[in-house]
Short mmCIF file of C-alpha atoms and ligand atoms in Angstrom, two decimals:
data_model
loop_
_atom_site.label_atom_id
_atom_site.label_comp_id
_atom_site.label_asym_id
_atom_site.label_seq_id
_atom_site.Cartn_x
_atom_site.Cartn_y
_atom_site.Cartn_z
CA UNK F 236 0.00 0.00 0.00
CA UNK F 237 1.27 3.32 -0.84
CA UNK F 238 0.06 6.83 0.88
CA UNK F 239 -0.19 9.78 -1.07
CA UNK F 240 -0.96 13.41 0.56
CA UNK F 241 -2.43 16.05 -2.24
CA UNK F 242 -2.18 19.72 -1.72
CA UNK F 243 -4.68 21.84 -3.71
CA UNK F 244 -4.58 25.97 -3.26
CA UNK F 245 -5.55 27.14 -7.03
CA UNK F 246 -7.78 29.92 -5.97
CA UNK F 247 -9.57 30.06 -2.61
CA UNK F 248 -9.58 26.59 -0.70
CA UNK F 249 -6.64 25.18 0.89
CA UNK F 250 -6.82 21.35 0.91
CA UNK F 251 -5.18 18.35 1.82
CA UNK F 252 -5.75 14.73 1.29
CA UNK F 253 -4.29 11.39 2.28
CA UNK F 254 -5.17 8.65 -0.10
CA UNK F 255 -3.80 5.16 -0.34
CA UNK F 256 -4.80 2.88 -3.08
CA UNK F 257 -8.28 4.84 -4.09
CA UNK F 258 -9.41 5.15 -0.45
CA UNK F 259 -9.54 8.13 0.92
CA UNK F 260 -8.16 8.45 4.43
CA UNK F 261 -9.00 11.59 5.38
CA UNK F 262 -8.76 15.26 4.57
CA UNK F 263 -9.00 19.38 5.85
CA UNK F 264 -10.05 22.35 4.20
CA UNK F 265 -9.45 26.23 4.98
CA UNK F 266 -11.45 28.68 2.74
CA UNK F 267 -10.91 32.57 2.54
CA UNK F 268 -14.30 32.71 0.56
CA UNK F 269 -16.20 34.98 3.46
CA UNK F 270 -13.17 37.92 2.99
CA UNK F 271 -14.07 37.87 -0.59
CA UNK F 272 -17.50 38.19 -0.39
CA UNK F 273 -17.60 42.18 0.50
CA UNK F 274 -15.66 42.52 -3.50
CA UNK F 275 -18.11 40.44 -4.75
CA UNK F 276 -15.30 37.73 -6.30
CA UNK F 277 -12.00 36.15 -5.07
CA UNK F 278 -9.49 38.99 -4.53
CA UNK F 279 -5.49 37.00 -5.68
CA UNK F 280 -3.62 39.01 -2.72
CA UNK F 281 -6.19 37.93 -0.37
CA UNK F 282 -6.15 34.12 -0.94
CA UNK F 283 -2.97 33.70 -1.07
CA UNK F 284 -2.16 35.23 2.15
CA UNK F 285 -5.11 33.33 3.36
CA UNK F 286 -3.01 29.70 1.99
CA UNK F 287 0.04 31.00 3.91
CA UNK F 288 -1.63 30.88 6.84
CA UNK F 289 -3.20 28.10 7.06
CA UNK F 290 -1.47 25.86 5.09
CA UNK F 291 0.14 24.49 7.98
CA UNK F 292 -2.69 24.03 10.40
CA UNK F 293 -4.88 22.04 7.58
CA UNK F 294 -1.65 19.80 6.65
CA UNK F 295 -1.71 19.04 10.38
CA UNK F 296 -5.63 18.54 10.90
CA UNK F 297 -5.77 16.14 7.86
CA UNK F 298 -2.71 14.15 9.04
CA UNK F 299 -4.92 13.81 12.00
CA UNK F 300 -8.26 13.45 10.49
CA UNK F 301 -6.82 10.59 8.44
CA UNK F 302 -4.35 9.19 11.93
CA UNK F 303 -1.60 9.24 9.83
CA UNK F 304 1.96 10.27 10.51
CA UNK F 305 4.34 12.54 8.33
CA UNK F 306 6.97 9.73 8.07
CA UNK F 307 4.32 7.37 7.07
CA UNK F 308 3.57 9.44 3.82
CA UNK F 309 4.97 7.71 1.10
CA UNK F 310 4.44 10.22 -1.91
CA UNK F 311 3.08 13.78 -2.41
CA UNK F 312 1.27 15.65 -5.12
CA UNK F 313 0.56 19.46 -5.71
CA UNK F 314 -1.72 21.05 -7.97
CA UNK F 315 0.64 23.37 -10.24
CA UNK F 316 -1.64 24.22 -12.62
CA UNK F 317 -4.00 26.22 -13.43
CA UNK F 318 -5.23 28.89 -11.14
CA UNK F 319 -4.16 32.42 -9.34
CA UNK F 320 -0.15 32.44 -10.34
CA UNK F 321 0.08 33.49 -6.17
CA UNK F 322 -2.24 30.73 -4.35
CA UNK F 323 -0.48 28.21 -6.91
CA UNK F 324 3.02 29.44 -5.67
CA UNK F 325 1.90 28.44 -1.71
CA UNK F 326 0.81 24.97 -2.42
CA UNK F 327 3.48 23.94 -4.81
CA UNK F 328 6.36 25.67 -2.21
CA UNK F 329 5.05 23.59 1.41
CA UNK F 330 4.66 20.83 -1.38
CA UNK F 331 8.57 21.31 -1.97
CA UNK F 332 9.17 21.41 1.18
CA UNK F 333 7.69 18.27 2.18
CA UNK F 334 9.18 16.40 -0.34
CA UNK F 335 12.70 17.47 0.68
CA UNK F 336 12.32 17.09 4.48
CA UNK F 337 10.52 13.66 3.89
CA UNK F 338 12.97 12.35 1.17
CA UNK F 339 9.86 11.58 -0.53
CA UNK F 340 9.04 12.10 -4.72
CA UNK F 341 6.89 14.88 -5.60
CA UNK F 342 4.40 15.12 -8.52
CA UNK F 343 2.82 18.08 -10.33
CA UNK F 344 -0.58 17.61 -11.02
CA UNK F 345 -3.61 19.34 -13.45
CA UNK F 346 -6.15 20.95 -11.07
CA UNK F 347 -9.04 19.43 -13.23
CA UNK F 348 -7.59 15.86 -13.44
CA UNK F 349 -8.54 15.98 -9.50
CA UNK F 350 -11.75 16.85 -10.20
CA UNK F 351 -12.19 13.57 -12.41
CA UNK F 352 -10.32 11.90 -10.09
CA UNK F 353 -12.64 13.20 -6.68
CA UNK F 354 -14.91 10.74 -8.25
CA UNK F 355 -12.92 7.82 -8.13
CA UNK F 356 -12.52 7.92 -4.46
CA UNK F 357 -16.53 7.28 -4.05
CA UNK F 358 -17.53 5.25 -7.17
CA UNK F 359 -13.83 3.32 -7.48
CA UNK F 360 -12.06 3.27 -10.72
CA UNK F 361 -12.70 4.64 -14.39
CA UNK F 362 -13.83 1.98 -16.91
CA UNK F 363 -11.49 1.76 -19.47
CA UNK F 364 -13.46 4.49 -21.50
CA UNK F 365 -15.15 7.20 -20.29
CA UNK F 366 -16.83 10.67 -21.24
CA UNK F 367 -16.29 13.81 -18.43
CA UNK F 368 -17.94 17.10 -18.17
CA UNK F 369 -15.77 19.98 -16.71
CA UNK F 370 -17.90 21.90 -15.36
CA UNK F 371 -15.71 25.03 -12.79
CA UNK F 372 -15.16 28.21 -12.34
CA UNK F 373 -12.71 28.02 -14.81
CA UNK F 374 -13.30 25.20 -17.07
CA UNK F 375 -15.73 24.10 -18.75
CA UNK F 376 -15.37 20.75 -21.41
CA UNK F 377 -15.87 17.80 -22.28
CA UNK F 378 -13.59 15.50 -22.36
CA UNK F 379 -12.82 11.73 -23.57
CA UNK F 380 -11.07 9.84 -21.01
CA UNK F 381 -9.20 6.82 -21.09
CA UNK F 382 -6.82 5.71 -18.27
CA UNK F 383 -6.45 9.07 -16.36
CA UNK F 384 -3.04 8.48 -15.24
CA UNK F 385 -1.06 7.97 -18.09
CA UNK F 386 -3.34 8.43 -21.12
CA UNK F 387 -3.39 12.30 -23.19
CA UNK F 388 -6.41 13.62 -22.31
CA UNK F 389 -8.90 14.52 -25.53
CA UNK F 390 -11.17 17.01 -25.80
CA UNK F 391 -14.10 17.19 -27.54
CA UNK F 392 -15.15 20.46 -26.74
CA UNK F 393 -14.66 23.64 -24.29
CA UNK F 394 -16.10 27.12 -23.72
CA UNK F 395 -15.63 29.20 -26.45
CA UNK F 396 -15.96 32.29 -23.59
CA UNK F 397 -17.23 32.02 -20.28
CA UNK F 398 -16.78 28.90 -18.09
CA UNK F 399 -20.39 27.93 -16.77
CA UNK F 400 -19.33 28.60 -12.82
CA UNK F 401 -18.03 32.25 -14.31
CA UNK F 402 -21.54 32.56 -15.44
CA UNK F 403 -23.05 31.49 -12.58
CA UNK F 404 -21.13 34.44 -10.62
CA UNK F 405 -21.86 36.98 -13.30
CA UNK F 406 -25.13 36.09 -13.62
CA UNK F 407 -25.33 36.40 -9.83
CA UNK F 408 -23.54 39.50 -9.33
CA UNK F 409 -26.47 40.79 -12.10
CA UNK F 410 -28.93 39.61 -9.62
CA UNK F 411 -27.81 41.40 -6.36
CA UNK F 412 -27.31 37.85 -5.04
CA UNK F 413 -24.06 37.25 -2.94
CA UNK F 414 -20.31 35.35 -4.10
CA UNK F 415 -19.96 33.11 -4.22
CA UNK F 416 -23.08 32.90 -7.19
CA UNK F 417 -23.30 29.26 -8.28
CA UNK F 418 -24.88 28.46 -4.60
CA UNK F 419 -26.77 32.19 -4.20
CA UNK F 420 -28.10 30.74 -7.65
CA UNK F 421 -29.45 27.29 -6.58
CA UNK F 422 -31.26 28.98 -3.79
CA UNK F 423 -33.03 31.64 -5.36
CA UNK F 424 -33.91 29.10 -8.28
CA UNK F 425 -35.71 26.99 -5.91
CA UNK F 426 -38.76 29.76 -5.29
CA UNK F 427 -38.63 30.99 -8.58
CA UNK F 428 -40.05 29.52 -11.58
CA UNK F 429 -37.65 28.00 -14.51
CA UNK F 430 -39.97 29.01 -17.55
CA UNK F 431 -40.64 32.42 -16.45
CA UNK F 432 -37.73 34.11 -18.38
CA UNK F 433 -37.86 33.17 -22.40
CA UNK F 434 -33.46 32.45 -22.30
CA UNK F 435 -31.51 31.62 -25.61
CA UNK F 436 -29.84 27.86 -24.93
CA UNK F 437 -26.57 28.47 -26.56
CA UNK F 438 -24.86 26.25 -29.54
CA UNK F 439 -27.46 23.55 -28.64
CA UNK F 440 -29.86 22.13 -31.42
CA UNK F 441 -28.53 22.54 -35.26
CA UNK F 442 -25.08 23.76 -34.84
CA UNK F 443 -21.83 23.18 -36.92
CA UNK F 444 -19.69 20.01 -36.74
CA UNK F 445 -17.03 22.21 -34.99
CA UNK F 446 -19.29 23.56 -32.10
CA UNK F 447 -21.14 20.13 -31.57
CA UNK F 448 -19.36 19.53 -28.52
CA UNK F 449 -18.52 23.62 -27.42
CA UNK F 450 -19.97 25.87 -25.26
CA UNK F 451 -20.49 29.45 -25.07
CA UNK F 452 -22.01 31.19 -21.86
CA UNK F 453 -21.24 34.83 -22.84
CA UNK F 454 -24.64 35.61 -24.87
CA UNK F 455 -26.93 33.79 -22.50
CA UNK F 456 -25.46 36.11 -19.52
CA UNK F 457 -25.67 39.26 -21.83
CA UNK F 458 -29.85 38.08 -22.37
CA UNK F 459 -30.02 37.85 -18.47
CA UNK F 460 -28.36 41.17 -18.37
CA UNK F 461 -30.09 42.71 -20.89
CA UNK F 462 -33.76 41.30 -19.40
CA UNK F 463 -32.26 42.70 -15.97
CA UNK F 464 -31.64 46.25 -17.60
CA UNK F 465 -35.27 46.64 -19.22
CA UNK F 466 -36.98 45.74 -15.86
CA UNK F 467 -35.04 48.26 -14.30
CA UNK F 468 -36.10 50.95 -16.25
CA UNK F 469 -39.49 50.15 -17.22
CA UNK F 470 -40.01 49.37 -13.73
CA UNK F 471 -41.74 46.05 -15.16
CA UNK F 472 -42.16 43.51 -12.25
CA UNK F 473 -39.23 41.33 -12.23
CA UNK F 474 -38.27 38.66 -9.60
CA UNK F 475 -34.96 37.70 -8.83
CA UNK F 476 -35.86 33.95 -8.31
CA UNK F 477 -37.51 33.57 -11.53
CA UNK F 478 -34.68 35.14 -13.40
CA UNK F 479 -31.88 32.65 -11.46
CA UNK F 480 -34.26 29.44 -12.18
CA UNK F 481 -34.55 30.17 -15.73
CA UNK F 482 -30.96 31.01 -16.23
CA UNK F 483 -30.29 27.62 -14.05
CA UNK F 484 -32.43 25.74 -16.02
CA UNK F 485 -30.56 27.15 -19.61
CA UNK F 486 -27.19 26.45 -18.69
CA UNK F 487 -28.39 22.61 -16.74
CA UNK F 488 -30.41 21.92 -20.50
CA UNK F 489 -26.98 22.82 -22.38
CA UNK F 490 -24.71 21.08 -20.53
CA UNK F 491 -27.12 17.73 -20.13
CA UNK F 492 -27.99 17.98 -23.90
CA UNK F 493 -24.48 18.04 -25.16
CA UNK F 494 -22.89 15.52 -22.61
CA UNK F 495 -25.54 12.75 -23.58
CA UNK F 496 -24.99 13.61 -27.19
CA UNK F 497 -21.45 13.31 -26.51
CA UNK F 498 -21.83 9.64 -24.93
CA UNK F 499 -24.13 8.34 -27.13
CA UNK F 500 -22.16 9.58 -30.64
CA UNK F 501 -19.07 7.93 -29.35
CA UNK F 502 -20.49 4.93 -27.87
CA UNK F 503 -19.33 5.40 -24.23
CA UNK F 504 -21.65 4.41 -21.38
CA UNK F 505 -20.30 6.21 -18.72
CA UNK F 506 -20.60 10.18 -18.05
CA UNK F 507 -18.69 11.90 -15.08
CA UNK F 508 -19.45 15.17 -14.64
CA UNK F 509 -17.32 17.04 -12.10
CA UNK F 510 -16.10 20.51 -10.75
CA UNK F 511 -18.01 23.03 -8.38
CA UNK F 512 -20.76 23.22 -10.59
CA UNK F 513 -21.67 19.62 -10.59
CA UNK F 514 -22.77 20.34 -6.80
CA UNK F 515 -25.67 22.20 -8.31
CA UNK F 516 -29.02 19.99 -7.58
CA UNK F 517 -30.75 20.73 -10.72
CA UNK F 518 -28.08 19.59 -13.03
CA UNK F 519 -27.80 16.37 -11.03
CA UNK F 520 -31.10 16.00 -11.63
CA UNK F 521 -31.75 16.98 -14.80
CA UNK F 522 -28.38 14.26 -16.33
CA UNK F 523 -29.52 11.94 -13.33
CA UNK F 524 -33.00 11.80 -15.44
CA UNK F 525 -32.01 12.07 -18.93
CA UNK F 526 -28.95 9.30 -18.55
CA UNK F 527 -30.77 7.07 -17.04
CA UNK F 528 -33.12 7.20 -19.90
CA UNK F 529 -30.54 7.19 -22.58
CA UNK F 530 -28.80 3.84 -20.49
CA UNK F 531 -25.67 6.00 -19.20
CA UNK F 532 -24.30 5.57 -15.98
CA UNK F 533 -23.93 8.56 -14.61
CA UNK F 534 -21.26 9.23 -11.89
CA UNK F 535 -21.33 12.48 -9.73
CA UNK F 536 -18.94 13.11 -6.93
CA UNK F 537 -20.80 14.09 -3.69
CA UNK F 538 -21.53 18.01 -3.42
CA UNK F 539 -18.50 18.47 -1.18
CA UNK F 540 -16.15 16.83 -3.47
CA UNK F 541 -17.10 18.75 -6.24
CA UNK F 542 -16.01 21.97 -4.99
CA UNK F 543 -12.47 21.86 -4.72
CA UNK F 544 -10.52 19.95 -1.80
CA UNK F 545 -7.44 18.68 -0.93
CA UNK F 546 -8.93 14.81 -1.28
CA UNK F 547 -9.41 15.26 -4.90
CA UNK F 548 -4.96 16.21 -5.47
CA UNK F 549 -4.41 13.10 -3.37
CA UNK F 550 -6.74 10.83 -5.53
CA UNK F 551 -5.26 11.81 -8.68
CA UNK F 552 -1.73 11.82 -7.14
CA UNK F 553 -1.95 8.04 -6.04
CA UNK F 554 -3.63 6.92 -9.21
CA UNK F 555 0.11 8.25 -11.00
CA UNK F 556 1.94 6.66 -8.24
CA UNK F 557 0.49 3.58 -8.48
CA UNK F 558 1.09 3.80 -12.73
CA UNK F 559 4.94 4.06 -11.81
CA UNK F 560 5.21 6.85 -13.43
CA UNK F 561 8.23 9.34 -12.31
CA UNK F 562 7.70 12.21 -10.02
CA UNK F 563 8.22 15.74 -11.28
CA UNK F 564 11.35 16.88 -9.10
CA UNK F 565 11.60 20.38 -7.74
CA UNK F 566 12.62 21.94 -10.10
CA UNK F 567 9.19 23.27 -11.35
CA UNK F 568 6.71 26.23 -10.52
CA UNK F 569 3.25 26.48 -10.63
CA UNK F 570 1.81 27.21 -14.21
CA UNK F 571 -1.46 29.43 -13.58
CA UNK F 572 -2.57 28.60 -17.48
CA UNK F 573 -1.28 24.64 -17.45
CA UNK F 574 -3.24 23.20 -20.49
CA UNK F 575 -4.94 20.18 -19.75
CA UNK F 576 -3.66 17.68 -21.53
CA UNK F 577 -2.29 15.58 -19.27
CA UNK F 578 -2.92 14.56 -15.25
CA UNK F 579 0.76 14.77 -14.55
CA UNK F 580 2.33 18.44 -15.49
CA UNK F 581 5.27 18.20 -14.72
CA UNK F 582 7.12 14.55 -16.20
O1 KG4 P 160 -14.27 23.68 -9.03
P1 KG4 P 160 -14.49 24.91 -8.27
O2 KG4 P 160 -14.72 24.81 -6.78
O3 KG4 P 160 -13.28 25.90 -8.48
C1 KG4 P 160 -12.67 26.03 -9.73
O4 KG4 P 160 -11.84 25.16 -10.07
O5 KG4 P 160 -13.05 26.99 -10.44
O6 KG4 P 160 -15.71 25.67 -8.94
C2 KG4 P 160 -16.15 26.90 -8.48
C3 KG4 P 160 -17.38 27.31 -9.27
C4 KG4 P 160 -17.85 28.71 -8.92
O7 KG4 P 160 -18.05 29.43 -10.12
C5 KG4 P 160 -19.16 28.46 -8.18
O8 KG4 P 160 -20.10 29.50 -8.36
C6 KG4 P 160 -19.63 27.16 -8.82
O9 KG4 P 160 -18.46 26.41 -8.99
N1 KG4 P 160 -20.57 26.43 -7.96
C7 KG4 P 160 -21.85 26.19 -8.31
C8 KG4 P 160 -22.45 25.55 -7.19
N2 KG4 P 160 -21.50 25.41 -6.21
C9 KG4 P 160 -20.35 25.95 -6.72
N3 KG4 P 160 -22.54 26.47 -9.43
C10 KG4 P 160 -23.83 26.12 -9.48
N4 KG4 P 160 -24.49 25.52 -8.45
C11 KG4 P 160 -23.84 25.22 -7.30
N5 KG4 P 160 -24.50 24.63 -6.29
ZN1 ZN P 161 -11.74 23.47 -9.21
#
């Protein structure tokens, strides 16, 4: 058995996880998301100071959590890429210097690989072939997914603008409704009602080969805004809650539509979709419906594994450990646009 502690501070979470062969042994989180909510978005200065303080205290509270010992770690892995350039340089530095006290191997690893990889840790490994749907504050794709650890990752399609969680926010910030917006979103959705606002559903339907598998949030925001704006000054009645469930239910019909048409063109039976957006109830419910009617087997991580965690570093860290493949030294830095190509970065 091998242990593997993750370390995961891309934007405003500091995590760690201790995983040994796909089980997770336990894990800590710190978040600096209440200072950010008075700017209305997460402030780089901020968060990274935030990540230098506690870094320490939430290495030492998982270590507990999991009733594991430093000297029992066998291998660690960092998230180097993407995210803030600043909370990146915290995580991959204590990851450093773990690795040199410990005289253990280090590995550099793609922030959205641990998303996909969250997954594993509840619903045990990939099959050999599988379809994911990014879905973050910063991604959003889908991708075609063989063995995670040591196969290229392909994608089939991203965002052409917007992620869908950077929609979410805008489209909250619109709305009056507090950062972070993908949860002020959920809750106002569920008093208002989802056909209330007429919303364009964007590059679904007839569309060209090319954008088959994109996305584009930009224009449906810009319709929210623009329905926001008229209400205003007509002084038209207008409820927030309607305006969030019919947004909610655009972006959940987009995403579903394109991720089943994904599975079923390519002939893969199994759909992941992960990142902080795959918390969001309706879109479980929505893919949970429409997979199980097209036969997919759907796999969503639990709501606190979707948002980003320390766990989630760990799980994709010991999957490459246990591939054999060779850690990244430390001679890297953190790479705050890392494509994603690959789980490891740094090889
Ligand atoms: O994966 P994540 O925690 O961080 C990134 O890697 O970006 O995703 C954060 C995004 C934010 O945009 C947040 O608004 C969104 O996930 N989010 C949600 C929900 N919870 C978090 N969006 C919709 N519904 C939710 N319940
Ligand atoms: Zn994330």
């Amino acid at each position: 058995m091998s242990v593997t502690l993750g370390l995961e501070t891309s934007c405003d979470e500091t995590g760690v996880g201790i995983v040994a062969d796909g089980v997770l042994l336990g894990q800590a989180l710190a978040s600096s998301m209440d200072e950010h909510v008075r700017y209305g978005g997460v402030v780089p200065e901020v968060a990274a100071r935030a990540h230098l303080e506690s870094v320490t205290a939430v290495l030492r509270q998982a270590l507990s959590n999991a009733d594991v010992s430093l000297e029992q770690i066998d291998a660690i892995a960092v998230t180097s890429g993407p995210g803030l350039a600043s909370s990146l340089h915290v995580g991959v530095s204590a990851a450093k210097a773990l690795a040199l006290a410990l005289g253990k191997p280090l590995y550099a690893v793609h922030h959205v690989a641990g998303h996909v990889a969250a997954d594993t840790l509840e619903h045990g490994p990939l099959p050999d072939r599988s379809i994911a749907l990014i879905v973050s504050g910063g991604h959003s794709s889908l991708l075609m997914l063989g063995d995670l650890a040591t196969d290229p990752i392909v994608h089939l399609g991203d965002t052409l603008d917007d992620a869908a969680g950077e929609a979410f926010d805008k489209v909250a910030r619109l709305l009056e409704l507090p950062y972070p917006g993908g949860p002020s979103i959920q809750r106002a959705a569920a008093e208002g009602d989802p056909t209330a606002v007429d919303l364009p559903r964007p590059l679904l339907g007839k569309v060209s080969e090319r954008h088959r598998y994109a996305f584009s949030f930009s224009g449906l925001k810009s319709a929210v805004a623009r329905h926001v704006q008229l209400a205003r000054r007509t002084g038209a009645p207008m409820r927030a809650e309607d305006v969030a469930a019919s947004f909610q239910e655009a972006v959940v019909d987009v995403l579903v539509g394109k991720a089943v048409a994904a599975c079923r063109d390519h002939g893969i039976d199994t759909l992941l979709i992960v990142g902080g957006v795959a918390a969001n109830a309706r879109l479980r419910e929505v893919a949970e419906t429409r997979c199980r009617a097209a036969g997919i087997t759907l796999r969503v991580p639990a709501p606190r594994l979707c948002t980003d965690n320390g766990a989630m570093i760990a799980a994709v860290g010991d999957l490459i450990v246990r591939s054999g493949a060779k850690p990244s030294g430390l001679e890297f830095g953190a790479d705050s646009s890392a494509p994603l190509d690959r789980s490891l970065l740094v090889r």
